[in-house]
Short mmCIF file of C-alpha atoms in Angstrom, two decimals:
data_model
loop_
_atom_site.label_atom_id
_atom_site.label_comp_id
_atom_site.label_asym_id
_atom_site.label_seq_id
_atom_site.Cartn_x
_atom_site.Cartn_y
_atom_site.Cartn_z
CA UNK O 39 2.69 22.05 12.69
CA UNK O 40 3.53 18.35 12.04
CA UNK O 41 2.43 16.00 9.58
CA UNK O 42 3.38 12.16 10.33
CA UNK O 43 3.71 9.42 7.58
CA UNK O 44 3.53 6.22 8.84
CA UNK O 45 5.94 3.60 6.83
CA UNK O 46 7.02 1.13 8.61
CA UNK O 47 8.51 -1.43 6.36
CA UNK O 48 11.94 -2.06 4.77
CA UNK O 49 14.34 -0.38 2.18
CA UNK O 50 12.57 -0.98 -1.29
CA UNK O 51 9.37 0.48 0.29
CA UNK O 52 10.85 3.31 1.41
CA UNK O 53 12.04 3.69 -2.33
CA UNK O 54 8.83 3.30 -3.89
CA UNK O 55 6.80 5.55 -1.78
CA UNK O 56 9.44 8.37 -2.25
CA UNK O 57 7.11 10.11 -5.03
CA UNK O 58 4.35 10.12 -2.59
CA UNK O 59 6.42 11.88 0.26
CA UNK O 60 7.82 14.38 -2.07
CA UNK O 61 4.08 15.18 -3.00
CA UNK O 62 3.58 15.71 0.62
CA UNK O 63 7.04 17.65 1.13
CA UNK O 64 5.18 20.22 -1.38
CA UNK O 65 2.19 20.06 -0.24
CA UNK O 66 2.99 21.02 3.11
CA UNK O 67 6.50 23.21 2.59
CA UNK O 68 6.21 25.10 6.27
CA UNK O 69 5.44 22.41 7.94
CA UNK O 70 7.35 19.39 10.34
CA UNK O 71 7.50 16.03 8.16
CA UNK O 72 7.94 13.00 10.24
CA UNK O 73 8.29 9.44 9.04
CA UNK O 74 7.08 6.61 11.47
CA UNK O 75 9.51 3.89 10.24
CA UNK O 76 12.64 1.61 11.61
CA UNK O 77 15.13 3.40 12.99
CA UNK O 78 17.76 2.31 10.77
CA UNK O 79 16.22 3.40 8.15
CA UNK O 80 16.81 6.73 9.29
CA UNK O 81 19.85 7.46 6.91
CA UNK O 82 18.25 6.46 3.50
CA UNK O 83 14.78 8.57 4.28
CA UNK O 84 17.60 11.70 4.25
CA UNK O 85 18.29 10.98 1.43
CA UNK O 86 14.61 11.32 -0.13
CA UNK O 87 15.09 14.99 0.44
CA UNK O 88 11.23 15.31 1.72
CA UNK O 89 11.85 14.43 5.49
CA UNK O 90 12.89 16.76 8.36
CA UNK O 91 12.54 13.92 11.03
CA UNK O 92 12.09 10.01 11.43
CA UNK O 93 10.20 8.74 14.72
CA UNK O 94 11.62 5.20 15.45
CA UNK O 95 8.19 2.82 15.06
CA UNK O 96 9.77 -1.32 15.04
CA UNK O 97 5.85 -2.24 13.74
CA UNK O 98 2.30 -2.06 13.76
CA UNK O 99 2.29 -3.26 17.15
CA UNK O 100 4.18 0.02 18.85
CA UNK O 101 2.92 3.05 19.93
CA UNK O 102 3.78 5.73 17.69
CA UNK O 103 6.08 7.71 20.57
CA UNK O 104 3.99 10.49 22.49
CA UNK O 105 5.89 12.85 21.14
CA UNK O 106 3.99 12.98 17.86
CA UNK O 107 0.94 13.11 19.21
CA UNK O 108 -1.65 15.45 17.68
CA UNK O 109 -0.26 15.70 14.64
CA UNK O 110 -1.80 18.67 12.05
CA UNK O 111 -2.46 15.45 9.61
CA UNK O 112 -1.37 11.43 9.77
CA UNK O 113 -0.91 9.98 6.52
CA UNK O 114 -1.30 6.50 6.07
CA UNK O 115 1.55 4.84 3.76
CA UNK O 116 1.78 1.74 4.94
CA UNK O 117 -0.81 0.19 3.79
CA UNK O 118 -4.96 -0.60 3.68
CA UNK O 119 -5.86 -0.87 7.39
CA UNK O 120 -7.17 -1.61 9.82
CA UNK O 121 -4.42 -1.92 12.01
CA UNK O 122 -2.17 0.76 10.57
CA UNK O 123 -4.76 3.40 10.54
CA UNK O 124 -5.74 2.59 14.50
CA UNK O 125 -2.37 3.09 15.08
CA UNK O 126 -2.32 7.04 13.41
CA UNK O 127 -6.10 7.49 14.48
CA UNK O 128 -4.87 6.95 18.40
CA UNK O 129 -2.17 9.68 18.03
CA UNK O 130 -5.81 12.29 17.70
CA UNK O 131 -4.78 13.78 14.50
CA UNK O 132 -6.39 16.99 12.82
CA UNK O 133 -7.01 14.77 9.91
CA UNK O 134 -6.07 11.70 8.53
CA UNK O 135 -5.64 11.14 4.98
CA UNK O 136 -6.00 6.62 4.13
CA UNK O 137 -7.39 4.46 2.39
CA UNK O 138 -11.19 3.68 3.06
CA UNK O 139 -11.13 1.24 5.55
CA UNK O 140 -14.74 0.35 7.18
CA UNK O 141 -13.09 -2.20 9.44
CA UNK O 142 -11.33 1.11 11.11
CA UNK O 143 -14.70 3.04 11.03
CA UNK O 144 -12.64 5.16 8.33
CA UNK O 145 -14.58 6.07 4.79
CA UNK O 146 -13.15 9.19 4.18
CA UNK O 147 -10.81 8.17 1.21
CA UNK O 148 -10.53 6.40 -2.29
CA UNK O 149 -11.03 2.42 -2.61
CA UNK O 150 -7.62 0.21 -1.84
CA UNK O 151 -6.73 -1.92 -5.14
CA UNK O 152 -4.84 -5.25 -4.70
CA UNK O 153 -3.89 -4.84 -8.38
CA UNK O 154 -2.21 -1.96 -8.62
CA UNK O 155 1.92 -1.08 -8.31
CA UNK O 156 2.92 -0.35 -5.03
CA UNK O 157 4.20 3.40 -5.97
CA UNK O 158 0.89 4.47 -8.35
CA UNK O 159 -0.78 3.23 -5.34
CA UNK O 160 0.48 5.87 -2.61
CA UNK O 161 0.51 8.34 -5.72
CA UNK O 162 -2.91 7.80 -6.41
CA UNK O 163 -4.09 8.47 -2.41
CA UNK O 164 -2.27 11.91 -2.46
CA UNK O 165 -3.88 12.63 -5.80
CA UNK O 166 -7.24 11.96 -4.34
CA UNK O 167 -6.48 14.60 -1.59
CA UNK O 168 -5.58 17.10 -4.55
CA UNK O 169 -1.85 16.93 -3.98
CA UNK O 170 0.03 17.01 -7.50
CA UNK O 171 2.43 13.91 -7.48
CA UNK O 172 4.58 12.46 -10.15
CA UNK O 173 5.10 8.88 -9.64
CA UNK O 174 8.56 8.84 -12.20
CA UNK O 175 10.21 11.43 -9.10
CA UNK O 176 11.91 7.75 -7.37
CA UNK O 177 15.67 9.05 -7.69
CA UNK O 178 17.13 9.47 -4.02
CA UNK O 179 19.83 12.12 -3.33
CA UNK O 180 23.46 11.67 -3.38
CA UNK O 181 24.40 9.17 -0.45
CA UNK O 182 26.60 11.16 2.12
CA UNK O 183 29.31 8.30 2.29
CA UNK O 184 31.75 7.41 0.38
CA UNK O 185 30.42 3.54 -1.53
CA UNK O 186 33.11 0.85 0.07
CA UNK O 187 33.68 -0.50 -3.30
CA UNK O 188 33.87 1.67 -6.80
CA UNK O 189 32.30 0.31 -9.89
CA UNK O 190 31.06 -3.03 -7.79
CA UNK O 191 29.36 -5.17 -9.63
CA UNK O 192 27.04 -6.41 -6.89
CA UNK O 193 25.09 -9.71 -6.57
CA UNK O 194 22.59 -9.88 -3.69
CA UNK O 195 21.35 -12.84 -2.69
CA UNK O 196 19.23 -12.44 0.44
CA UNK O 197 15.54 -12.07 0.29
CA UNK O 198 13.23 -11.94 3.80
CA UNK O 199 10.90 -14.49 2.12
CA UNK O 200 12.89 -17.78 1.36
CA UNK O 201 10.75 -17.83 -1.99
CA UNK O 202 12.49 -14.94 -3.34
CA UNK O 203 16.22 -16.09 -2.94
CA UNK O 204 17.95 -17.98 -6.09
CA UNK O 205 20.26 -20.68 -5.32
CA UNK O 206 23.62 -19.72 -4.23
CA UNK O 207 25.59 -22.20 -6.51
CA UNK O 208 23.58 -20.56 -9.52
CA UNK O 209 24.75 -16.89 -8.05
CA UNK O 210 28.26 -18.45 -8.41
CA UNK O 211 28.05 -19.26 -11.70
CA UNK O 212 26.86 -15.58 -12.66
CA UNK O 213 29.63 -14.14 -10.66
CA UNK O 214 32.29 -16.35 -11.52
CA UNK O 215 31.44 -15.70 -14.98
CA UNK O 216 31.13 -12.16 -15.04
CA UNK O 217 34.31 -11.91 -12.84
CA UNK O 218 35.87 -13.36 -16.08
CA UNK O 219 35.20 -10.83 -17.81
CA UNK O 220 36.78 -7.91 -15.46
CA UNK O 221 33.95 -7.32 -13.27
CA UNK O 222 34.45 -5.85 -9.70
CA UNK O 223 32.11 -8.47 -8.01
CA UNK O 224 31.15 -8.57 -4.28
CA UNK O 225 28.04 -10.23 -2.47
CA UNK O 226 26.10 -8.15 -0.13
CA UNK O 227 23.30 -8.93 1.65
CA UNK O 228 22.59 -8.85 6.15
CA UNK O 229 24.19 -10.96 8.47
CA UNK O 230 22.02 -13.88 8.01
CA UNK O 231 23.05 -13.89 4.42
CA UNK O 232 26.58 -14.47 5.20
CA UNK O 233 26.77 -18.39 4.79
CA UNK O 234 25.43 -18.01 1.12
CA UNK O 235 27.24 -14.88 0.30
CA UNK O 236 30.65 -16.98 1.32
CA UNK O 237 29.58 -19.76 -0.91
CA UNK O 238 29.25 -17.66 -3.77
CA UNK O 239 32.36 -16.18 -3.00
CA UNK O 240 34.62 -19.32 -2.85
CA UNK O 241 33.06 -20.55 -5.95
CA UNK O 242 33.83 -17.22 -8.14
CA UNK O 243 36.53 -14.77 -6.42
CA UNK O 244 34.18 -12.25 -5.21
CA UNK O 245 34.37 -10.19 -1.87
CA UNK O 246 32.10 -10.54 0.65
CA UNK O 247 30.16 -7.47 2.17
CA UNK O 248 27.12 -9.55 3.60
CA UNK O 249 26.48 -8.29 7.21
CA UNK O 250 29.32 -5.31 6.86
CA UNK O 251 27.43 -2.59 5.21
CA UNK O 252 24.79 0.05 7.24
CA UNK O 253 21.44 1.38 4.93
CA UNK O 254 23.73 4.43 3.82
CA UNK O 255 26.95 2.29 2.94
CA UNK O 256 24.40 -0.10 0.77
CA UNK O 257 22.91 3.22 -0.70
CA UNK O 258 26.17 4.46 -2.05
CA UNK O 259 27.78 1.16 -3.24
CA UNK O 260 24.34 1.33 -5.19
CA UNK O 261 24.85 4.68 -6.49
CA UNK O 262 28.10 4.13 -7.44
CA UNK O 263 27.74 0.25 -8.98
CA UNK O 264 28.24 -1.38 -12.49
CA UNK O 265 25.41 -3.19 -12.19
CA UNK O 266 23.33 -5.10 -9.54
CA UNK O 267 21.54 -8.85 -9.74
CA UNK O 268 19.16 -9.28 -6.95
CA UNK O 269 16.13 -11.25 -6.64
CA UNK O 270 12.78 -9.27 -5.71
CA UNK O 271 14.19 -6.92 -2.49
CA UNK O 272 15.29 -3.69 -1.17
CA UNK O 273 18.85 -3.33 -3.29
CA UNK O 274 16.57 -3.84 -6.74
CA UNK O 275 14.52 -0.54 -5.93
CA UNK O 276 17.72 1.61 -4.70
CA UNK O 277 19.33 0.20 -8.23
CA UNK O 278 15.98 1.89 -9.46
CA UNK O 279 16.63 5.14 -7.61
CA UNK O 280 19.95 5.64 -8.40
CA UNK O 281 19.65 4.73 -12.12
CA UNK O 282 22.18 1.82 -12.01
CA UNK O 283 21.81 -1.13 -14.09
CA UNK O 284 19.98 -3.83 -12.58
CA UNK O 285 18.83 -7.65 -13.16
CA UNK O 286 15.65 -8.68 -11.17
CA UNK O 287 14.97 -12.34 -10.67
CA UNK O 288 11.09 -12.47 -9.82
CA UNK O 289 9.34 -15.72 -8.12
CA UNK O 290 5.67 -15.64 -7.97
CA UNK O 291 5.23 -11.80 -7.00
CA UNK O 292 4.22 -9.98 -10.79
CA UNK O 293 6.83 -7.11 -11.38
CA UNK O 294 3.13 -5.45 -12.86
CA UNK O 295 2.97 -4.37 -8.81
CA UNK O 296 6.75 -4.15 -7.39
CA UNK O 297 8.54 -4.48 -10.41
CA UNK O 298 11.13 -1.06 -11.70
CA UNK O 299 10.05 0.90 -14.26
CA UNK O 300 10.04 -0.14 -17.87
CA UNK O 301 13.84 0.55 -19.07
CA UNK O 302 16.56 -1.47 -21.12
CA UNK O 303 18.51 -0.74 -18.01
CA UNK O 304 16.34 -2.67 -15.59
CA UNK O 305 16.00 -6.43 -17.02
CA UNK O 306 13.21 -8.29 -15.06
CA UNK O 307 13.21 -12.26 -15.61
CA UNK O 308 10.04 -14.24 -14.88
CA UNK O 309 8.51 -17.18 -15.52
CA UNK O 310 5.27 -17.56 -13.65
CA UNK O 311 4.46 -20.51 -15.55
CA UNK O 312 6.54 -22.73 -13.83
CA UNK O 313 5.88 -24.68 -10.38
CA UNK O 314 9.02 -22.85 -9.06
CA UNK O 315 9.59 -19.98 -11.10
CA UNK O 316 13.30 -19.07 -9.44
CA UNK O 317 14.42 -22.62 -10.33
CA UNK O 318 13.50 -21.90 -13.84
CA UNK O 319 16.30 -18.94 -14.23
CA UNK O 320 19.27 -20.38 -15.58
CA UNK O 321 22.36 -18.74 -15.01
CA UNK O 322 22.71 -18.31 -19.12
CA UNK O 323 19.54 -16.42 -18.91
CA UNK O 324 20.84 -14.13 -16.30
CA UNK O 325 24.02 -13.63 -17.95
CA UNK O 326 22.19 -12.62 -21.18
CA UNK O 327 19.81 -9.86 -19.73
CA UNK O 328 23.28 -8.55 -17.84
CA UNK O 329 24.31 -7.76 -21.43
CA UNK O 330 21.02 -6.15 -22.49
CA UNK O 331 21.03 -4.17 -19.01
CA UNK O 332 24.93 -2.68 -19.53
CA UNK O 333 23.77 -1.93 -23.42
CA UNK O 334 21.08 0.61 -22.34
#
């Protein structure tokens, strides 16, 4: 029997609903988990230890292959509908287990909340369904690759919203500083990242990874990092699953819904007061929480 998850998103959602598919993984111990989800991303949902299979699904506006068709349940992950849970109702499951969404003609579930974090929200659907989840279970398994770099200290500039990304020339300063002071820095981020991540790199020594590194080689440089600086992406919630020190530059999104956990080891900066909250973070302010995150 097969249960399919649909989450078809990017890296640092895959992180964050990794509580919720463990739930499942224990829920449903003899039977076929598959995860409708990029195919890339194939590699790091191994690593979650609660998947036997990934379907490749690009977005919402695929078919979910015919292959998993009739699933024994479809679990909706990806978020509050309507589209998403057309998309797992047209594969004719036994049962699908969402988010109340009238728009879908689907009330069989709990209410959706805007407000709430994005891994107490998945945790709170299976707990609905009477599945025993524990939101804290976020740390991935060992990556099966060897990290490119040992002990990187890695700044990651890239952000798929334009909002999210710090300036370049202020990454610089952080990494030419820290550099300084013995770390092992590089810049990683995709392809399209490349341009910045050279900038940075001219201005403060470090090596460039941007648009070198699969999902799995990203996972273990992670795993095996100093410390990461990121603004609010995928590489801050894998610094989160692998326990690695972390500094999280926040725009306008509130880390009260994507933010990591509450630790000394994961330093969130914010300052939704201002008109441009990233231009607000001064390198000196970075450079500070750096030493609070490395003294947890």
């Amino acid at each position: 029997m097969t249960v399919l998850i649909l989450r078809a998103l990017g890296i640092g959602d895959l992180c964050a609903a990794t509580p919720a598919l463990r739930a499942l993984r224990r829920a449903y111990a003899r039977d076929r988990l598959v995860l409708a989800a990029p195919g890339w991303l194939a590699p790091l949902a191994a690593l979650t230890g609660a998947l036997d299979d990934l379907t490749e699904l690009g977005s919402l506006d695929d078919p979910i292959p015919r292959a998993e068709r009739r699933p024994r349940l479809a679990v909706n992950l990806h978020g509050k509908g309507p589209q998403s849970h057309r998309l797992l109702l047209a594969t004719e499951p036994g049962d699908l287990l969402a988010y109340r969404c009238p728009t879908a003609n689907w009330d069989d579930g709990p209410d959706h909340r805007d407000a709430e974090h994005e891994v107490r929200r998945w945790c709170r659907l299976l707990s609905w369904a009477g599945l025993a989840v524990d939101p804290t279970d976020l740390t991935l398994l060992p990556p099966l690759v060897a990290a490119p770099v040992d002990a990187a200290t890695i700044v990651h500039p890239g952000a798929k919203d334009p909002g999210r990304r710090w300036a370049p020339e202020r990454f610089a300063t952080v990494a030419r500083a820290l550099a300084d002071h013995g770390h092992d820095v590089v810049v990683t981020g995709e392809a399209a990242d490349a341009p910045a991540a050279t900038r940075i790199a001219e201005h403060s020594g470090a090596r460039v990874l941007a648009g070198r590194t699969r999902v799995d080689d990203l996972a273990a440089l992670v795993a095996g990092a100093r410390l990461v600086i990121c603004g609010d992406t995928g590489l801050a919630h894998l610094a989160t699953a692998y326990g690695t020190p972390s500094v999280v530059l926040f725009a306008h999104m509130d880390p009260a819904l994507w933010g990591p956990p509450e630790s000394d080891r994961h330093q969130v900066i914010r300052h939704p007061e201002a008109a441009d909250p990233l231009a607000a973070i001064t390198p000196r302010e970075v450079l500070a929480a750096v030493d609070r995150a490395l003294a947890a």
